PDB file of C-alpha atoms in Angstrom:
ATOM      1  CA  MET A   1     206.128  10.565   2.275  1.00  0.00           C
ATOM      2  CA  ARG A   2     205.101  14.597   1.517  1.00  0.00           C
ATOM      3  CA  ARG A   3     203.688  13.537  -1.634  1.00  0.00           C
ATOM      4  CA  VAL A   4     201.238  10.574   0.098  1.00  0.00           C
ATOM      5  CA  SER A   5     200.447  13.145   3.006  1.00  0.00           C
ATOM      6  CA  SER A   6     199.731  15.675   0.189  1.00  0.00           C
ATOM      7  CA  ARG A   7     197.459  13.484  -1.825  1.00  0.00           C
ATOM      8  CA  MET A   8     195.531  12.216   1.519  1.00  0.00           C
ATOM      9  CA  LEU A   9     195.099  15.847   2.394  1.00  0.00           C
ATOM     10  CA  HIS A  10     193.841  16.614  -0.980  1.00  0.00           C
ATOM     11  CA  SER A  11     191.462  13.752  -0.779  1.00  0.00           C
ATOM     12  CA  THR A  12     190.298  14.398   2.888  1.00  0.00           C
ATOM     13  CA  VAL A  13     189.436  18.171   1.403  1.00  0.00           C
ATOM     14  CA  LEU A  14     187.731  17.254  -1.658  1.00  0.00           C
ATOM     15  CA  ASN A  15     185.682  14.396   0.187  1.00  0.00           C
ATOM     16  CA  THR A  16     184.769  17.292   2.941  1.00  0.00           C
ATOM     17  CA  ILE A  17     183.601  19.478   0.004  1.00  0.00           C
ATOM     18  CA  ASN A  18     181.610  16.593  -1.341  1.00  0.00           C
ATOM     19  CA  TYR A  19     179.859  16.103   1.782  1.00  0.00           C
ATOM     20  CA  VAL A  20     178.984  19.529   2.334  1.00  0.00           C
ATOM     21  CA  PHE A  21     177.523  20.178  -0.824  1.00  0.00           C
ATOM     22  CA  LEU A  22     175.477  16.952  -0.938  1.00  0.00           C
ATOM     23  CA  THR A  23     174.054  17.983   2.759  1.00  0.00           C
ATOM     24  CA  ALA A  24     173.308  21.622   1.640  1.00  0.00           C
ATOM     25  CA  ALA A  25     171.442  20.015  -1.498  1.00  0.00           C
ATOM     26  CA  CYS A  26     169.417  17.382   0.638  1.00  0.00           C
ATOM     27  CA  VAL A  27     168.455  20.322   2.848  1.00  0.00           C
ATOM     28  CA  VAL A  28     167.100  22.363  -0.083  1.00  0.00           C
ATOM     29  CA  ILE A  29     165.310  19.387  -1.462  1.00  0.00           C
ATOM     30  CA  ALA A  30     163.892  18.382   1.816  1.00  0.00           C
ATOM     31  CA  ILE A  31     162.521  21.961   2.684  1.00  0.00           C
ATOM     32  CA  PRO A  32     159.494  21.804   0.514  1.00  0.00           C
ATOM     33  CA  PHE A  33     158.672  18.377   2.209  1.00  0.00           C
ATOM     34  CA  LEU A  34     159.158  19.683   5.633  1.00  0.00           C
ATOM     35  CA  TRP A  35     157.099  22.746   4.836  1.00  0.00           C
ATOM     36  CA  MET A  36     154.225  20.425   3.377  1.00  0.00           C
ATOM     37  CA  PHE A  37     154.000  18.272   6.509  1.00  0.00           C
ATOM     38  CA  ALA A  38     154.333  21.330   8.942  1.00  0.00           C
ATOM     39  CA  THR A  39     151.367  22.980   7.063  1.00  0.00           C
ATOM     40  CA  SER A  40     149.512  19.978   6.923  1.00  0.00           C
ATOM     41  CA  LEU A  41     149.276  20.074  10.954  1.00  0.00           C
ATOM     42  CA  LYS A  42     148.375  23.699  11.040  1.00  0.00           C
ATOM     43  CA  PRO A  43     144.767  25.212  12.328  1.00  0.00           C
ATOM     44  CA  ASP A  44     142.985  27.106   9.272  1.00  0.00           C
ATOM     45  CA  SER A  45     143.745  30.393  10.413  1.00  0.00           C
ATOM     46  CA  GLU A  46     147.716  30.152  10.873  1.00  0.00           C
ATOM     47  CA  VAL A  47     148.460  28.868   7.454  1.00  0.00           C
ATOM     48  CA  PHE A  48     149.240  32.311   6.170  1.00  0.00           C
ATOM     49  CA  SER A  49     150.107  33.875   9.473  1.00  0.00           C
ATOM     50  CA  ILE A  50     152.423  36.587   9.574  1.00  0.00           C
ATOM     51  CA  PRO A  51     155.368  36.222  10.191  1.00  0.00           C
ATOM     52  CA  LEU A  52     155.386  32.399   8.848  1.00  0.00           C
ATOM     53  CA  LYS A  53     155.664  30.165  11.226  1.00  0.00           C
ATOM     54  CA  TRP A  54     157.019  26.486  10.691  1.00  0.00           C
ATOM     55  CA  ILE A  55     154.798  25.356  13.692  1.00  0.00           C
ATOM     56  CA  GLY A  56     151.475  26.180  14.406  1.00  0.00           C
ATOM     57  CA  SER A  57     150.148  26.948  17.927  1.00  0.00           C
ATOM     58  CA  HIS A  58     149.223  23.278  18.194  1.00  0.00           C
ATOM     59  CA  LEU A  59     149.329  20.393  15.960  1.00  0.00           C
ATOM     60  CA  GLN A  60     146.162  19.800  14.501  1.00  0.00           C
ATOM     61  CA  TRP A  61     146.373  15.908  13.466  1.00  0.00           C
ATOM     62  CA  THR A  62     142.729  16.099  12.729  1.00  0.00           C
ATOM     63  CA  ASN A  63     143.465  17.613   9.567  1.00  0.00           C
ATOM     64  CA  TYR A  64     144.388  14.313   8.096  1.00  0.00           C
ATOM     65  CA  THR A  65     141.096  12.845   9.013  1.00  0.00           C
ATOM     66  CA  ARG A  66     139.376  15.954   7.547  1.00  0.00           C
ATOM     67  CA  ALA A  67     141.359  15.429   4.172  1.00  0.00           C
ATOM     68  CA  VAL A  68     140.434  11.920   3.957  1.00  0.00           C
ATOM     69  CA  GLN A  69     136.489  12.505   4.789  1.00  0.00           C
ATOM     70  CA  PHE A  70     136.482  15.458   2.315  1.00  0.00           C
ATOM     71  CA  PHE A  71     136.170  13.352  -0.883  1.00  0.00           C
ATOM     72  CA  PRO A  72     136.301   9.710  -1.271  1.00  0.00           C
ATOM     73  CA  PHE A  73     139.896   9.070  -0.815  1.00  0.00           C
ATOM     74  CA  GLY A  74     139.726   5.444  -0.493  1.00  0.00           C
ATOM     75  CA  ARG A  75     138.233   5.281  -4.002  1.00  0.00           C
ATOM     76  CA  PHE A  76     141.020   7.854  -5.648  1.00  0.00           C
ATOM     77  CA  VAL A  77     143.861   5.634  -3.863  1.00  0.00           C
ATOM     78  CA  PHE A  78     142.496   2.597  -5.220  1.00  0.00           C
ATOM     79  CA  ASN A  79     142.373   3.958  -8.816  1.00  0.00           C
ATOM     80  CA  ASP A  80     145.712   5.474  -8.507  1.00  0.00           C
ATOM     81  CA  LEU A  81     147.233   2.105  -7.013  1.00  0.00           C
ATOM     82  CA  LEU A  82     145.249  -0.140  -9.753  1.00  0.00           C
ATOM     83  CA  VAL A  83     146.481   2.453 -12.515  1.00  0.00           C
ATOM     84  CA  SER A  84     150.088   2.735 -11.298  1.00  0.00           C
ATOM     85  CA  VAL A  85     150.631  -1.171 -10.605  1.00  0.00           C
ATOM     86  CA  LEU A  86     149.054  -2.430 -14.039  1.00  0.00           C
ATOM     87  CA  GLY A  87     150.894   0.275 -16.105  1.00  0.00           C
ATOM     88  CA  THR A  88     154.325  -0.555 -14.051  1.00  0.00           C
ATOM     89  CA  LEU A  89     153.810  -4.313 -14.948  1.00  0.00           C
ATOM     90  CA  LEU A  90     152.904  -3.523 -18.587  1.00  0.00           C
ATOM     91  CA  THR A  91     155.891  -1.326 -18.878  1.00  0.00           C
ATOM     92  CA  LEU A  92     158.287  -3.968 -17.661  1.00  0.00           C
ATOM     93  CA  ILE A  93     156.844  -6.492 -19.981  1.00  0.00           C
ATOM     94  CA  THR A  94     157.029  -4.540 -23.039  1.00  0.00           C
ATOM     95  CA  SER A  95     160.243  -2.601 -22.451  1.00  0.00           C
ATOM     96  CA  SER A  96     162.114  -5.719 -21.358  1.00  0.00           C
ATOM     97  CA  LEU A  97     160.910  -7.564 -24.543  1.00  0.00           C
ATOM     98  CA  SER A  98     161.565  -4.566 -26.928  1.00  0.00           C
ATOM     99  CA  ALA A  99     165.182  -4.095 -25.049  1.00  0.00           C
ATOM    100  CA  TYR A 100     165.879  -7.720 -25.770  1.00  0.00           C
ATOM    101  CA  ALA A 101     165.230  -7.110 -29.530  1.00  0.00           C
ATOM    102  CA  PHE A 102     167.334  -4.346 -29.786  1.00  0.00           C
ATOM    103  CA  SER A 103     170.249  -5.620 -27.766  1.00  0.00           C
ATOM    104  CA  ARG A 104     170.437  -9.270 -28.307  1.00  0.00           C
ATOM    105  CA  LEU A 105     168.799  -9.945 -31.950  1.00  0.00           C
ATOM    106  CA  ASN A 106     170.434  -8.936 -35.337  1.00  0.00           C
ATOM    107  CA  PHE A 107     168.108  -7.551 -37.655  1.00  0.00           C
ATOM    108  CA  LYS A 108     168.254  -5.144 -40.712  1.00  0.00           C
ATOM    109  CA  SER A 109     168.349  -1.315 -39.683  1.00  0.00           C
ATOM    110  CA  ARG A 110     168.235  -2.469 -36.170  1.00  0.00           C
ATOM    111  CA  ASP A 111     170.075   0.543 -34.382  1.00  0.00           C
ATOM    112  CA  GLN A 112     168.386   2.851 -36.856  1.00  0.00           C
ATOM    113  CA  ILE A 113     165.155   1.983 -35.768  1.00  0.00           C
ATOM    114  CA  PHE A 114     166.144   1.985 -32.363  1.00  0.00           C
ATOM    115  CA  ALA A 115     167.760   5.517 -32.822  1.00  0.00           C
ATOM    116  CA  ALA A 116     164.112   6.675 -34.499  1.00  0.00           C
ATOM    117  CA  TYR A 117     162.374   4.967 -31.619  1.00  0.00           C
ATOM    118  CA  LEU A 118     164.416   7.377 -29.149  1.00  0.00           C
ATOM    119  CA  LEU A 119     163.487  10.459 -31.177  1.00  0.00           C
ATOM    120  CA  THR A 120     159.872   9.935 -29.568  1.00  0.00           C
ATOM    121  CA  LEU A 121     161.629  11.138 -26.341  1.00  0.00           C
ATOM    122  CA  MET A 122     162.037  14.543 -27.641  1.00  0.00           C
ATOM    123  CA  VAL A 123     158.102  14.858 -28.208  1.00  0.00           C
ATOM    124  CA  PRO A 124     156.513  16.308 -24.933  1.00  0.00           C
ATOM    125  CA  GLN A 125     153.333  14.900 -23.324  1.00  0.00           C
ATOM    126  CA  GLN A 126     151.532  17.901 -23.880  1.00  0.00           C
ATOM    127  CA  VAL A 127     152.070  17.525 -27.663  1.00  0.00           C
ATOM    128  CA  ILE A 128     150.375  14.173 -28.078  1.00  0.00           C
ATOM    129  CA  VAL A 129     147.765  14.303 -25.348  1.00  0.00           C
ATOM    130  CA  VAL A 130     144.975  15.653 -27.753  1.00  0.00           C
ATOM    131  CA  PRO A 131     145.373  13.099 -30.469  1.00  0.00           C
ATOM    132  CA  MET A 132     145.778  10.554 -27.917  1.00  0.00           C
ATOM    133  CA  PHE A 133     142.477  11.644 -26.447  1.00  0.00           C
ATOM    134  CA  LEU A 134     140.715  11.464 -29.868  1.00  0.00           C
ATOM    135  CA  LEU A 135     142.116   7.894 -30.286  1.00  0.00           C
ATOM    136  CA  MET A 136     140.819   7.121 -26.850  1.00  0.00           C
ATOM    137  CA  LYS A 137     137.517   8.845 -27.746  1.00  0.00           C
ATOM    138  CA  TYR A 138     137.321   6.829 -31.231  1.00  0.00           C
ATOM    139  CA  ILE A 139     137.673   3.587 -29.709  1.00  0.00           C
ATOM    140  CA  GLY A 140     135.412   4.336 -26.848  1.00  0.00           C
ATOM    141  CA  TRP A 141     138.106   4.234 -23.649  1.00  0.00           C
ATOM    142  CA  VAL A 142     137.252   7.618 -22.382  1.00  0.00           C
ATOM    143  CA  ASN A 143     136.668   7.148 -18.725  1.00  0.00           C
ATOM    144  CA  THR A 144     138.053   3.875 -18.485  1.00  0.00           C
ATOM    145  CA  TYR A 145     140.856   2.378 -16.577  1.00  0.00           C
ATOM    146  CA  TRP A 146     142.271   1.025 -20.078  1.00  0.00           C
ATOM    147  CA  ALA A 147     142.997   4.881 -21.030  1.00  0.00           C
ATOM    148  CA  LEU A 148     144.803   5.584 -18.106  1.00  0.00           C
ATOM    149  CA  ILE A 149     146.951   2.637 -18.161  1.00  0.00           C
ATOM    150  CA  LEU A 150     147.704   1.524 -21.837  1.00  0.00           C
ATOM    151  CA  PRO A 151     148.692   4.611 -23.598  1.00  0.00           C
ATOM    152  CA  TRP A 152     151.750   5.048 -21.435  1.00  0.00           C
ATOM    153  CA  ALA A 153     152.664   1.276 -20.938  1.00  0.00           C
ATOM    154  CA  PHE A 154     155.031   1.597 -24.146  1.00  0.00           C
ATOM    155  CA  THR A 155     157.774   4.112 -23.582  1.00  0.00           C
ATOM    156  CA  ALA A 156     161.130   4.675 -25.443  1.00  0.00           C
ATOM    157  CA  PHE A 157     162.742   5.571 -22.038  1.00  0.00           C
ATOM    158  CA  GLY A 158     162.080   2.076 -20.537  1.00  0.00           C
ATOM    159  CA  THR A 159     163.415   0.330 -23.729  1.00  0.00           C
ATOM    160  CA  PHE A 160     166.449   2.399 -23.822  1.00  0.00           C
ATOM    161  CA  LEU A 161     166.963   1.756 -19.965  1.00  0.00           C
ATOM    162  CA  MET A 162     166.505  -1.773 -20.253  1.00  0.00           C
ATOM    163  CA  ARG A 163     168.559  -2.087 -23.452  1.00  0.00           C
ATOM    164  CA  GLN A 164     171.524  -0.398 -22.092  1.00  0.00           C
ATOM    165  CA  PHE A 165     171.572  -2.729 -18.950  1.00  0.00           C
ATOM    166  CA  TYR A 166     171.061  -5.766 -21.260  1.00  0.00           C
ATOM    167  CA  MET A 167     174.161  -4.636 -23.180  1.00  0.00           C
ATOM    168  CA  THR A 168     176.301  -5.324 -20.157  1.00  0.00           C
ATOM    169  CA  ILE A 169     175.209  -8.766 -19.794  1.00  0.00           C
ATOM    170  CA  PRO A 170     177.920 -11.079 -21.580  1.00  0.00           C
ATOM    171  CA  PHE A 171     177.147 -12.276 -24.843  1.00  0.00           C
ATOM    172  CA  GLU A 172     178.845 -15.446 -24.405  1.00  0.00           C
ATOM    173  CA  LEU A 173     175.796 -16.735 -22.176  1.00  0.00           C
ATOM    174  CA  ASP A 174     173.615 -16.369 -25.358  1.00  0.00           C
ATOM    175  CA  GLU A 175     175.654 -18.328 -27.369  1.00  0.00           C
ATOM    176  CA  ALA A 176     176.412 -21.100 -24.752  1.00  0.00           C
ATOM    177  CA  ALA A 177     172.521 -20.971 -24.488  1.00  0.00           C
ATOM    178  CA  ARG A 178     172.134 -21.545 -28.059  1.00  0.00           C
ATOM    179  CA  ILE A 179     174.505 -24.279 -28.301  1.00  0.00           C
ATOM    180  CA  ASP A 180     172.314 -26.188 -25.914  1.00  0.00           C
ATOM    181  CA  GLY A 181     169.363 -25.643 -27.743  1.00  0.00           C
ATOM    182  CA  CYS A 182     167.623 -22.610 -26.182  1.00  0.00           C
ATOM    183  CA  SER A 183     165.464 -20.293 -28.068  1.00  0.00           C
ATOM    184  CA  HIS A 184     165.325 -16.706 -27.854  1.00  0.00           C
ATOM    185  CA  PHE A 185     162.331 -16.559 -25.439  1.00  0.00           C
ATOM    186  CA  ARG A 186     163.979 -19.176 -23.337  1.00  0.00           C
ATOM    187  CA  ILE A 187     167.216 -17.094 -23.218  1.00  0.00           C
ATOM    188  CA  TYR A 188     164.999 -14.080 -22.254  1.00  0.00           C
ATOM    189  CA  TRP A 189     163.441 -15.934 -19.490  1.00  0.00           C
ATOM    190  CA  ARG A 190     166.315 -18.198 -18.075  1.00  0.00           C
ATOM    191  CA  ILE A 191     169.064 -15.794 -18.360  1.00  0.00           C
ATOM    192  CA  ILE A 192     168.570 -12.278 -19.200  1.00  0.00           C
ATOM    193  CA  LEU A 193     165.636 -11.704 -16.838  1.00  0.00           C
ATOM    194  CA  PRO A 194     167.423 -13.179 -13.390  1.00  0.00           C
ATOM    195  CA  LEU A 195     170.628 -10.969 -14.257  1.00  0.00           C
ATOM    196  CA  ALA A 196     168.597  -7.848 -15.195  1.00  0.00           C
ATOM    197  CA  LYS A 197     166.998  -7.393 -11.368  1.00  0.00           C
ATOM    198  CA  PRO A 198     168.639  -3.995 -10.825  1.00  0.00           C
ATOM    199  CA  GLY A 199     167.337  -2.529 -14.215  1.00  0.00           C
ATOM    200  CA  PHE A 200     163.982  -3.905 -13.679  1.00  0.00           C
ATOM    201  CA  ALA A 201     163.666  -2.277 -10.160  1.00  0.00           C
ATOM    202  CA  ALA A 202     164.840   1.133 -11.385  1.00  0.00           C
ATOM    203  CA  LEU A 203     162.798   1.197 -14.186  1.00  0.00           C
ATOM    204  CA  ALA A 204     159.740  -0.076 -11.951  1.00  0.00           C
ATOM    205  CA  VAL A 205     160.191   2.877  -9.334  1.00  0.00           C
ATOM    206  CA  PHE A 206     160.318   5.405 -12.461  1.00  0.00           C
ATOM    207  CA  THR A 207     157.507   4.049 -13.737  1.00  0.00           C
ATOM    208  CA  PHE A 208     155.500   3.755 -10.880  1.00  0.00           C
ATOM    209  CA  ILE A 209     156.362   7.230  -9.605  1.00  0.00           C
ATOM    210  CA  SER A 210     155.410   8.656 -13.197  1.00  0.00           C
ATOM    211  CA  TYR A 211     151.867   6.738 -13.223  1.00  0.00           C
ATOM    212  CA  TRP A 212     151.263   7.923  -9.345  1.00  0.00           C
ATOM    213  CA  ASN A 213     151.748  11.580  -9.922  1.00  0.00           C
ATOM    214  CA  ASN A 214     150.554  11.969 -13.302  1.00  0.00           C
ATOM    215  CA  LEU A 215     147.912  14.644 -13.600  1.00  0.00           C
ATOM    216  CA  LEU A 216     147.500  15.833 -17.128  1.00  0.00           C
ATOM    217  CA  TRP A 217     146.358  12.782 -18.872  1.00  0.00           C
ATOM    218  CA  PRO A 218     143.740  11.793 -16.064  1.00  0.00           C
ATOM    219  CA  LEU A 219     142.554  15.051 -16.270  1.00  0.00           C
ATOM    220  CA  ILE A 220     141.754  15.053 -19.972  1.00  0.00           C
ATOM    221  CA  VAL A 221     140.833  11.570 -20.089  1.00  0.00           C
ATOM    222  CA  THR A 222     138.422  11.166 -17.302  1.00  0.00           C
ATOM    223  CA  ASN A 223     135.293  13.383 -16.168  1.00  0.00           C
ATOM    224  CA  ASP A 224     133.809  10.713 -14.063  1.00  0.00           C
ATOM    225  CA  LYS A 225     134.761  10.902 -10.561  1.00  0.00           C
ATOM    226  CA  SER A 226     134.663   7.151  -9.958  1.00  0.00           C
ATOM    227  CA  LYS A 227     137.719   6.760 -12.093  1.00  0.00           C
ATOM    228  CA  PHE A 228     139.809   9.816 -10.710  1.00  0.00           C
ATOM    229  CA  THR A 229     143.217   9.308  -9.390  1.00  0.00           C
ATOM    230  CA  LEU A 230     144.782  10.643  -6.402  1.00  0.00           C
ATOM    231  CA  PRO A 231     146.327  13.909  -7.995  1.00  0.00           C
ATOM    232  CA  LEU A 232     143.379  14.604  -9.590  1.00  0.00           C
ATOM    233  CA  GLY A 233     141.203  14.009  -6.474  1.00  0.00           C
ATOM    234  CA  LEU A 234     143.422  16.701  -4.690  1.00  0.00           C
ATOM    235  CA  GLN A 235     142.190  19.271  -6.910  1.00  0.00           C
ATOM    236  CA  ALA A 236     138.970  19.203  -4.788  1.00  0.00           C
ATOM    237  CA  PHE A 237     140.562  21.279  -2.214  1.00  0.00           C
ATOM    238  CA  HIS A 238     140.966  24.175  -4.744  1.00  0.00           C
ATOM    239  CA  GLY A 239     137.353  25.586  -4.727  1.00  0.00           C
ATOM    240  CA  GLN A 240     135.656  28.512  -6.220  1.00  0.00           C
ATOM    241  CA  TYR A 241     136.255  31.109  -3.128  1.00  0.00           C
ATOM    242  CA  GLY A 242     139.572  29.482  -1.982  1.00  0.00           C
ATOM    243  CA  THR A 243     141.907  26.684  -1.163  1.00  0.00           C
ATOM    244  CA  GLN A 244     142.079  24.579   2.081  1.00  0.00           C
ATOM    245  CA  TRP A 245     145.885  24.539   2.212  1.00  0.00           C
ATOM    246  CA  ASN A 246     146.169  22.510   5.221  1.00  0.00           C
ATOM    247  CA  LEU A 247     143.968  20.109   4.042  1.00  0.00           C
ATOM    248  CA  LEU A 248     145.753  19.950   0.795  1.00  0.00           C
ATOM    249  CA  MET A 249     149.148  19.572   2.273  1.00  0.00           C
ATOM    250  CA  ALA A 250     147.602  16.724   4.426  1.00  0.00           C
ATOM    251  CA  GLY A 251     146.386  14.848   1.454  1.00  0.00           C
ATOM    252  CA  ALA A 252     149.550  15.392  -0.563  1.00  0.00           C
ATOM    253  CA  ALA A 253     151.433  14.026   2.373  1.00  0.00           C
ATOM    254  CA  LEU A 254     149.552  10.741   2.217  1.00  0.00           C
ATOM    255  CA  ALA A 255     150.039  10.811  -1.515  1.00  0.00           C
ATOM    256  CA  VAL A 256     153.573  10.553  -0.934  1.00  0.00           C
ATOM    257  CA  VAL A 257     153.776   7.551   1.148  1.00  0.00           C
ATOM    258  CA  PRO A 258     153.362   4.973  -1.451  1.00  0.00           C
ATOM    259  CA  SER A 259     156.177   6.193  -3.618  1.00  0.00           C
ATOM    260  CA  LEU A 260     158.291   6.538  -0.785  1.00  0.00           C
ATOM    261  CA  ILE A 261     157.605   3.059   0.197  1.00  0.00           C
ATOM    262  CA  VAL A 262     158.035   1.839  -3.559  1.00  0.00           C
ATOM    263  CA  TYR A 263     161.690   3.746  -3.387  1.00  0.00           C
ATOM    264  CA  LEU A 264     162.795   2.145  -0.029  1.00  0.00           C
ATOM    265  CA  VAL A 265     161.746  -1.393  -1.002  1.00  0.00           C
ATOM    266  CA  ALA A 266     163.895  -1.111  -4.312  1.00  0.00           C
ATOM    267  CA  GLN A 267     166.685   1.457  -3.351  1.00  0.00           C
ATOM    268  CA  ARG A 268     169.371  -1.241  -3.160  1.00  0.00           C
ATOM    269  CA  TYR A 269     168.964  -2.042  -6.822  1.00  0.00           C
ATOM    270  CA  ILE A 270     168.235   1.279  -7.887  1.00  0.00           C
ATOM    271  CA  VAL A 271     171.870   2.715  -8.048  1.00  0.00           C
ATOM    272  CA  GLU A 272     173.274  -0.519  -9.723  1.00  0.00           C
ATOM    273  CA  GLY A 273     170.539  -0.602 -12.329  1.00  0.00           C
ATOM    274  CA  ILE A 274     171.351   3.131 -13.147  1.00  0.00           C
ATOM    275  CA  SER A 275     174.924   2.747 -13.031  1.00  0.00           C
ATOM    276  CA  PHE A 276     174.997  -0.262 -15.208  1.00  0.00           C
ATOM    277  CA  SER A 277     172.487   0.953 -17.666  1.00  0.00           C
ATOM    278  CA  GLY A 278     175.009   3.713 -18.566  1.00  0.00           C
ATOM    279  CA  LEU A 279     177.742   1.525 -19.690  1.00  0.00           C
ATOM    280  CA  GLY A 280     178.476   0.824 -23.063  1.00  0.00           C
ATOM    281  CA  GLY A 281     178.243  -2.496 -24.898  1.00  0.00           C
ATOM    282  CA  ARG A 282     178.566  -4.121 -28.305  1.00  0.00           C
TER     283      ARG A 282
END
């Protein structure tokens, strides 16, 4: 009895410590977002008031209207949604197909090719943007949606994530399907895809947020305002003589909403997808 009670006490203490730590971490992470939202409702003269105040003298909701009217907000949102949605769909297609090849097909030097493919993850985006821009200029894709979408739709991360998830699916299902006369594509379409929904959801959220928040590549490959994405459009609040921080925070708060919606819709699959993709296979 004493051993059981001591174990229960030890488990209770550990759980309490974990909850306290996680709560503190959530508070630390939430503070910048709360400050962003609070700043977006402040009058112009109170953004940097001394002493700093979380809440202004009054809540100025018109900042959101001013932020939307300050630049073609709707056009930038449309561009960002178009690029993010199409980029996510293409990434899911390319990553799932390549992951199927690396996980279910046996061909010469498969593992070595996959290891070499993963080495590309070690190359920062900043290193390849210049040669990528020169390639876009050579084929005439500068200031086009193709340049914003296609270069990043083939990712080693997506292939790795989906491959690890595929490896947790029993190989006996493939063997049974081949006995019934199924081709590789039919196995992929009928068996692998329905079982890989959590992995697809996790990859879709990661990819959508990456496209949605990308600033560097649109900044380099576009100079036509009609093709600007929302992160690039928010730079309009940085003027030569100052920055309208309350309007910038209002625009940033609006920019967070689509990513939040995507996460909330797919959250029940994300944890499962990440946990299963980390397991070993054959």
